[in-house]
XYZ file of C-alpha atoms in Angstrom:
415
model
C 151.708 116.413 109.576
C 150.065 113.501 110.399
C 148.152 110.476 108.461
C 144.701 110.029 110.197
C 141.320 108.546 109.755
C 138.693 110.089 109.881
C 135.457 108.177 110.569
C 131.957 109.191 110.201
C 128.463 107.955 111.350
C 124.705 107.388 110.302
C 123.668 110.991 111.916
C 126.239 112.866 110.569
C 126.122 112.146 107.426
C 122.228 112.409 107.470
C 121.502 114.680 104.293
C 123.142 116.749 102.104
C 123.818 119.721 104.510
C 125.282 117.668 107.534
C 127.714 115.299 104.473
C 128.538 119.236 103.948
C 129.691 119.963 107.413
C 131.862 116.688 107.398
C 133.590 117.852 103.720
C 134.651 121.036 105.826
C 135.919 119.317 108.973
C 137.971 116.875 106.355
C 138.893 120.003 104.919
C 140.301 121.246 107.836
C 142.431 118.196 108.572
C 143.911 118.686 104.833
C 144.371 122.552 105.311
C 146.265 121.673 108.188
C 148.872 119.063 105.951
C 147.718 116.373 107.094
C 147.371 112.826 105.138
C 143.344 112.112 105.814
C 141.064 108.941 104.596
C 137.835 108.488 105.486
C 135.123 106.041 106.474
C 131.782 106.799 106.070
C 128.557 104.766 107.551
C 125.268 104.844 105.731
C 122.981 107.803 106.472
C 120.946 107.554 110.089
C 117.994 105.237 109.491
C 119.359 103.806 105.906
C 120.257 100.375 106.831
C 116.972 99.770 109.048
C 115.582 100.343 105.608
C 117.169 98.620 103.819
C 117.159 95.692 106.175
C 113.554 95.556 106.112
C 112.959 95.494 102.373
C 115.798 92.465 102.096
C 112.157 91.449 104.968
C 109.484 91.680 102.616
C 111.596 90.027 99.347
C 112.231 86.866 101.488
C 111.567 86.505 105.199
C 114.774 83.580 105.102
C 116.939 85.639 102.831
C 120.621 84.786 101.969
C 122.919 86.545 103.871
C 124.785 87.114 100.559
C 122.175 88.780 99.270
C 121.452 90.605 102.088
C 125.006 91.671 102.381
C 124.644 93.021 98.310
C 121.378 95.226 99.286
C 122.277 96.778 102.962
C 126.148 97.955 101.928
C 124.869 99.831 99.104
C 123.588 102.632 102.081
C 128.007 103.174 102.287
C 127.972 103.241 98.841
C 125.774 105.982 98.534
C 127.465 107.725 101.489
C 131.205 107.598 100.276
C 130.323 109.229 96.851
C 128.345 111.976 97.779
C 131.424 113.143 100.424
C 134.140 112.572 97.369
C 132.227 114.602 94.883
C 130.978 117.586 98.030
C 134.451 117.633 98.822
C 135.778 118.151 95.097
C 133.329 120.918 94.910
C 135.212 122.152 97.450
C 138.477 122.122 95.535
C 139.403 118.918 98.257
C 141.181 115.933 95.585
C 139.066 113.233 96.762
C 138.357 109.316 95.637
C 135.743 107.313 96.757
C 137.133 103.276 97.237
C 134.542 100.935 98.214
C 135.164 97.443 99.793
C 135.912 94.851 97.101
C 138.455 98.170 95.411
C 140.845 98.432 98.257
C 140.553 95.669 98.597
C 138.958 94.924 102.388
C 139.285 90.982 102.584
C 137.308 89.438 104.706
C 136.019 86.138 106.360
C 133.714 84.120 108.313
C 130.228 84.418 107.461
C 128.034 86.994 105.398
C 126.185 89.789 107.404
C 128.875 88.896 109.763
C 132.052 89.069 108.361
C 135.955 89.828 110.217
C 138.885 91.976 108.442
C 141.197 89.797 107.723
C 143.373 92.094 106.122
C 143.773 95.359 104.015
C 145.535 96.223 100.568
C 146.778 99.452 101.245
C 149.587 100.057 98.300
C 147.009 102.151 95.828
C 145.115 103.833 98.496
C 148.582 105.038 100.821
C 150.100 106.385 97.144
C 146.849 107.957 96.644
C 147.478 110.010 100.622
C 151.166 110.727 99.987
C 149.720 112.601 96.599
C 146.530 114.744 98.315
C 143.802 113.276 97.935
C 141.552 112.514 100.263
C 140.866 108.714 100.523
C 136.886 108.221 101.257
C 136.230 104.065 101.997
C 132.499 102.923 103.221
C 132.665 101.452 106.048
C 131.109 97.841 107.201
C 131.450 96.515 104.301
C 134.491 94.310 102.637
C 135.057 91.021 100.483
C 134.882 87.685 100.525
C 137.257 84.889 98.771
C 135.177 84.480 95.835
C 134.999 88.371 95.644
C 131.109 88.500 96.583
C 130.388 91.812 99.250
C 130.212 91.157 102.929
C 129.141 93.338 106.058
C 130.909 93.071 108.948
C 127.462 93.386 111.218
C 125.492 95.759 112.749
C 127.975 99.034 113.837
C 130.470 97.372 112.138
C 131.414 101.344 110.684
C 134.017 101.365 113.886
C 136.098 98.991 113.470
C 136.268 99.308 109.751
C 137.534 102.123 110.399
C 140.572 101.189 113.053
C 140.748 98.492 110.889
C 141.935 101.568 108.169
C 143.741 103.560 110.361
C 145.851 99.887 111.562
C 146.779 98.866 107.755
C 147.935 102.335 106.987
C 149.749 102.699 110.092
C 147.982 106.323 110.792
C 148.524 108.418 113.797
C 145.025 108.367 115.034
C 141.784 107.017 114.344
C 139.393 109.870 114.856
C 135.912 108.955 115.756
C 133.318 111.634 114.799
C 129.453 111.223 116.820
C 126.890 113.166 118.247
C 128.652 113.565 121.337
C 132.656 115.340 122.128
C 133.931 112.722 123.896
C 133.381 110.345 126.498
C 131.839 111.389 129.774
C 132.651 110.093 133.803
C 128.399 109.112 132.867
C 126.120 110.190 130.402
C 125.326 114.055 130.893
C 121.790 113.741 129.886
C 121.005 112.134 133.229
C 123.821 113.710 135.362
C 124.396 117.073 134.188
C 127.579 117.763 135.983
C 129.291 114.980 134.130
C 132.680 115.722 133.151
C 134.281 115.136 129.711
C 137.024 113.006 129.834
C 140.614 113.485 128.501
C 142.098 110.028 128.694
C 140.098 106.603 128.579
C 142.052 102.921 128.431
C 141.715 100.555 126.002
C 140.597 98.327 129.028
C 138.165 100.944 130.332
C 136.367 101.443 127.067
C 136.153 98.495 126.017
C 134.380 97.722 129.722
C 132.127 100.826 128.976
C 131.205 99.858 125.813
C 129.977 96.172 127.183
C 128.000 97.612 129.934
C 125.899 100.291 127.746
C 128.023 103.158 127.070
C 127.184 103.609 123.567
C 130.206 106.015 122.292
C 131.878 103.064 120.780
C 131.122 99.646 119.930
C 132.966 96.837 121.470
C 133.935 95.326 118.531
C 136.149 98.085 118.015
C 138.112 98.749 120.864
C 139.436 95.435 121.294
C 140.724 95.625 117.684
C 142.248 99.321 118.906
C 143.402 98.014 121.918
C 144.903 94.428 119.475
C 146.641 96.581 116.983
C 147.966 99.892 119.199
C 145.710 102.545 117.588
C 144.854 105.380 119.106
C 141.425 106.064 118.905
C 139.743 109.905 119.483
C 136.171 110.570 120.138
C 134.749 113.902 118.644
C 131.620 115.470 118.453
C 131.129 116.678 114.393
C 128.163 118.880 115.131
C 130.258 121.632 115.920
C 131.344 124.150 113.359
C 133.411 126.841 112.946
C 136.172 128.441 115.390
C 134.256 126.044 117.846
C 134.507 122.978 116.144
C 136.544 120.775 118.654
C 140.475 119.331 117.528
C 140.349 117.544 120.776
C 138.181 115.112 122.074
C 138.673 112.436 124.130
C 141.495 110.044 123.239
C 141.424 106.355 123.640
C 144.916 104.771 124.300
C 147.301 102.215 126.003
C 148.215 102.644 130.028
C 151.608 103.966 129.148
C 150.733 106.820 127.256
C 148.088 107.801 130.054
C 150.372 107.523 132.639
C 152.809 110.943 130.976
C 150.216 112.432 131.197
C 148.401 112.177 134.446
C 150.689 110.677 137.262
C 147.505 110.686 139.406
C 145.041 108.522 138.007
C 141.021 108.763 139.180
C 139.727 105.396 141.144
C 136.643 105.363 138.764
C 136.557 106.494 135.430
C 132.752 106.027 134.716
C 129.510 104.837 135.340
C 127.461 103.051 133.073
C 123.918 101.653 132.613
C 121.922 99.263 130.851
C 118.237 99.418 130.343
C 118.533 96.208 127.918
C 118.535 93.854 130.423
C 116.314 90.777 131.078
C 117.038 88.235 134.569
C 115.491 84.898 134.246
C 115.231 82.760 137.551
C 115.465 78.861 136.915
C 113.522 77.226 140.152
C 113.928 74.027 141.807
C 116.771 73.051 139.381
C 118.515 69.529 140.757
C 121.207 70.057 143.017
C 123.935 67.960 140.971
C 126.647 67.955 138.584
C 126.070 68.985 135.042
C 122.402 70.376 135.709
C 123.583 74.162 135.378
C 125.930 73.085 132.541
C 122.449 71.630 130.974
C 120.663 74.895 131.354
C 123.271 77.336 129.901
C 124.543 74.895 127.379
C 121.588 75.822 124.844
C 121.243 78.834 125.719
C 125.242 79.142 124.434
C 124.695 76.948 121.203
C 121.984 80.279 120.527
C 124.463 82.343 121.067
C 122.855 84.296 123.943
C 125.244 86.269 126.000
C 124.288 85.271 129.991
C 126.230 87.722 132.082
C 124.970 87.970 135.968
C 124.828 84.532 137.137
C 123.686 83.270 141.021
C 123.314 80.102 142.413
C 120.747 80.384 145.757
C 120.159 77.492 148.363
C 117.250 75.932 147.216
C 113.682 75.489 149.341
C 114.214 71.538 149.370
C 117.419 69.987 150.290
C 119.021 68.406 147.147
C 117.490 71.698 145.009
C 118.700 74.704 144.354
C 117.738 77.954 142.195
C 120.018 79.995 139.322
C 119.522 83.232 138.475
C 120.988 85.041 135.352
C 120.685 87.919 132.978
C 120.742 88.166 129.407
C 119.942 90.561 126.879
C 116.250 91.835 126.658
C 115.865 91.239 123.098
C 116.655 87.279 123.966
C 114.183 87.193 126.470
C 111.583 84.989 124.988
C 114.141 82.857 122.976
C 116.130 82.064 126.315
C 112.686 81.372 127.825
C 111.377 78.682 124.639
C 115.017 76.805 125.436
C 114.606 76.707 128.848
C 111.174 74.504 128.150
C 112.415 72.832 125.549
C 114.914 71.478 127.485
C 112.704 71.372 130.890
C 112.824 67.109 130.939
C 116.874 66.849 130.673
C 117.363 69.884 133.398
C 114.594 69.042 135.698
C 113.312 72.213 136.731
C 110.060 73.305 138.323
C 109.105 76.577 136.600
C 110.798 79.450 135.263
C 110.396 83.401 136.618
C 111.517 85.985 133.937
C 111.110 90.083 134.651
C 112.220 92.369 132.286
C 112.368 95.831 133.874
C 115.544 95.647 134.970
C 118.508 97.616 134.774
C 123.094 97.492 134.720
C 124.248 99.699 136.625
C 128.290 99.701 136.427
C 131.126 101.394 137.889
C 134.712 100.962 135.948
C 138.095 101.764 136.424
C 141.286 100.773 136.508
C 142.152 102.304 139.523
C 139.890 99.320 141.210
C 143.248 97.302 140.388
C 145.040 98.858 142.488
C 142.369 100.134 145.653
C 140.154 98.219 147.912
C 136.441 99.456 149.128
C 135.450 99.563 145.730
C 132.232 97.332 145.829
C 131.836 98.837 149.087
C 131.368 102.699 148.786
C 128.867 101.650 145.568
C 126.877 98.841 147.901
C 126.868 101.659 151.024
C 125.796 104.222 148.257
C 122.885 102.215 146.626
C 121.571 101.146 150.019
C 121.670 104.263 151.869
C 119.175 105.711 149.061
C 117.109 102.104 149.258
C 117.870 100.572 146.103
C 117.855 96.781 146.291
C 120.401 94.745 144.389
C 119.111 91.887 142.570
C 122.425 90.342 140.993
C 126.353 91.328 141.106
C 128.909 90.482 138.740
C 132.716 91.411 138.811
C 135.802 91.811 137.073
C 139.104 93.669 137.425
C 138.387 97.233 136.665
C 134.223 97.052 136.755
C 131.530 95.758 139.057
C 127.749 95.717 137.843
C 125.020 95.223 139.680
C 121.160 94.590 138.072
C 118.628 96.936 139.950
C 114.633 97.838 139.352
C 114.635 100.141 135.605
C 112.750 102.296 137.977
C 115.943 103.449 140.026
C 118.427 103.684 137.336
C 118.544 107.442 137.377
C 118.953 107.377 140.740
C 121.106 105.065 140.756
C 123.713 106.871 138.395
C 123.027 109.993 140.266
C 124.002 108.398 143.278
C 127.193 106.596 142.318
C 128.763 109.284 140.300
C 128.553 112.009 143.756
C 129.967 108.741 145.791
C 132.755 108.330 144.001
C 133.682 111.984 143.023
C 133.397 112.264 139.700
C 131.193 115.302 139.551
C 132.644 118.387 137.589
C 133.545 121.624 140.159
């Protein structure tokens, strides 16, 4: 017998038929003798609808009241799943964030989980009752409802799994695991049996949308074993094994010889900014990035070029596409302090990344990437690296070609 947390996203909960499918998956785990807690998202599109209502009511809405409204989506699905399980003869009860409680801190609409009281929850699960918990929500110190920010249900599931000392946290999505790249681009992409926390963090941060980055970071910190599976296959074909996100040590137990590269990710939500003729003196670059940091805008790739004139330089960097216009406005408002000539922008770019812990002990990974792209005439506009990742910025139109070329270059194609 195992203690399991099962998490289902918005597409899995999109309507009563989908909820019945989820209930059957939960019932299967109960029939196998496992203690089960379920964390659910709102129905697909529901949170966007509720956010729209808030903006219509008051464009400058109070974040505390915003949380009251948007948290209702998960309340509906948790109650409906509990009712569906009861109709199937499976003992179940919904537990809202304030009922456990899940205590949070920081600010409304972007709260962080501080702790979870699991006394009553653990007792109920030990008696065979399925606990259905709405993701994305908790309770502030003043008793008000709080929400964790978009995509927060993954984090809720991992936090609950850590609190109840679950054997694993199964996150059900519309894909049956983590692949070497997007199978819609590369038909020969392979599903991975195991991925390290570190690799999954990098993949999530550079465009792989299987798991939320914050949830992977929490899983790594708390040592929660996470499995990614699909909720869209039923009956005998329903998978009981997806991709496990685990520690390096556990992977080494299963795979003595590791693949050099784990996966190829891409992200078209990138924009390039060039700030021209910046004074080449101490503090000039800080004047560029200071206002962006204060506004909470994440800067990724940074290149400082040799300027055309002595004493001047050009600075190139990337920001999320959604932050492009705001970034330009901030730079223009600080033009006198920075002393640049003009800002040039391009939102028709994409970031392509290769990720793998094998980079730590093998040379030549970046060289293989650059050569493979060059052989196909793909120009690299910027580069960033970490210990287990190399990312390049290219024209958006060449994204799919680059992904296919790199997938083959690193020997990731299925046999």
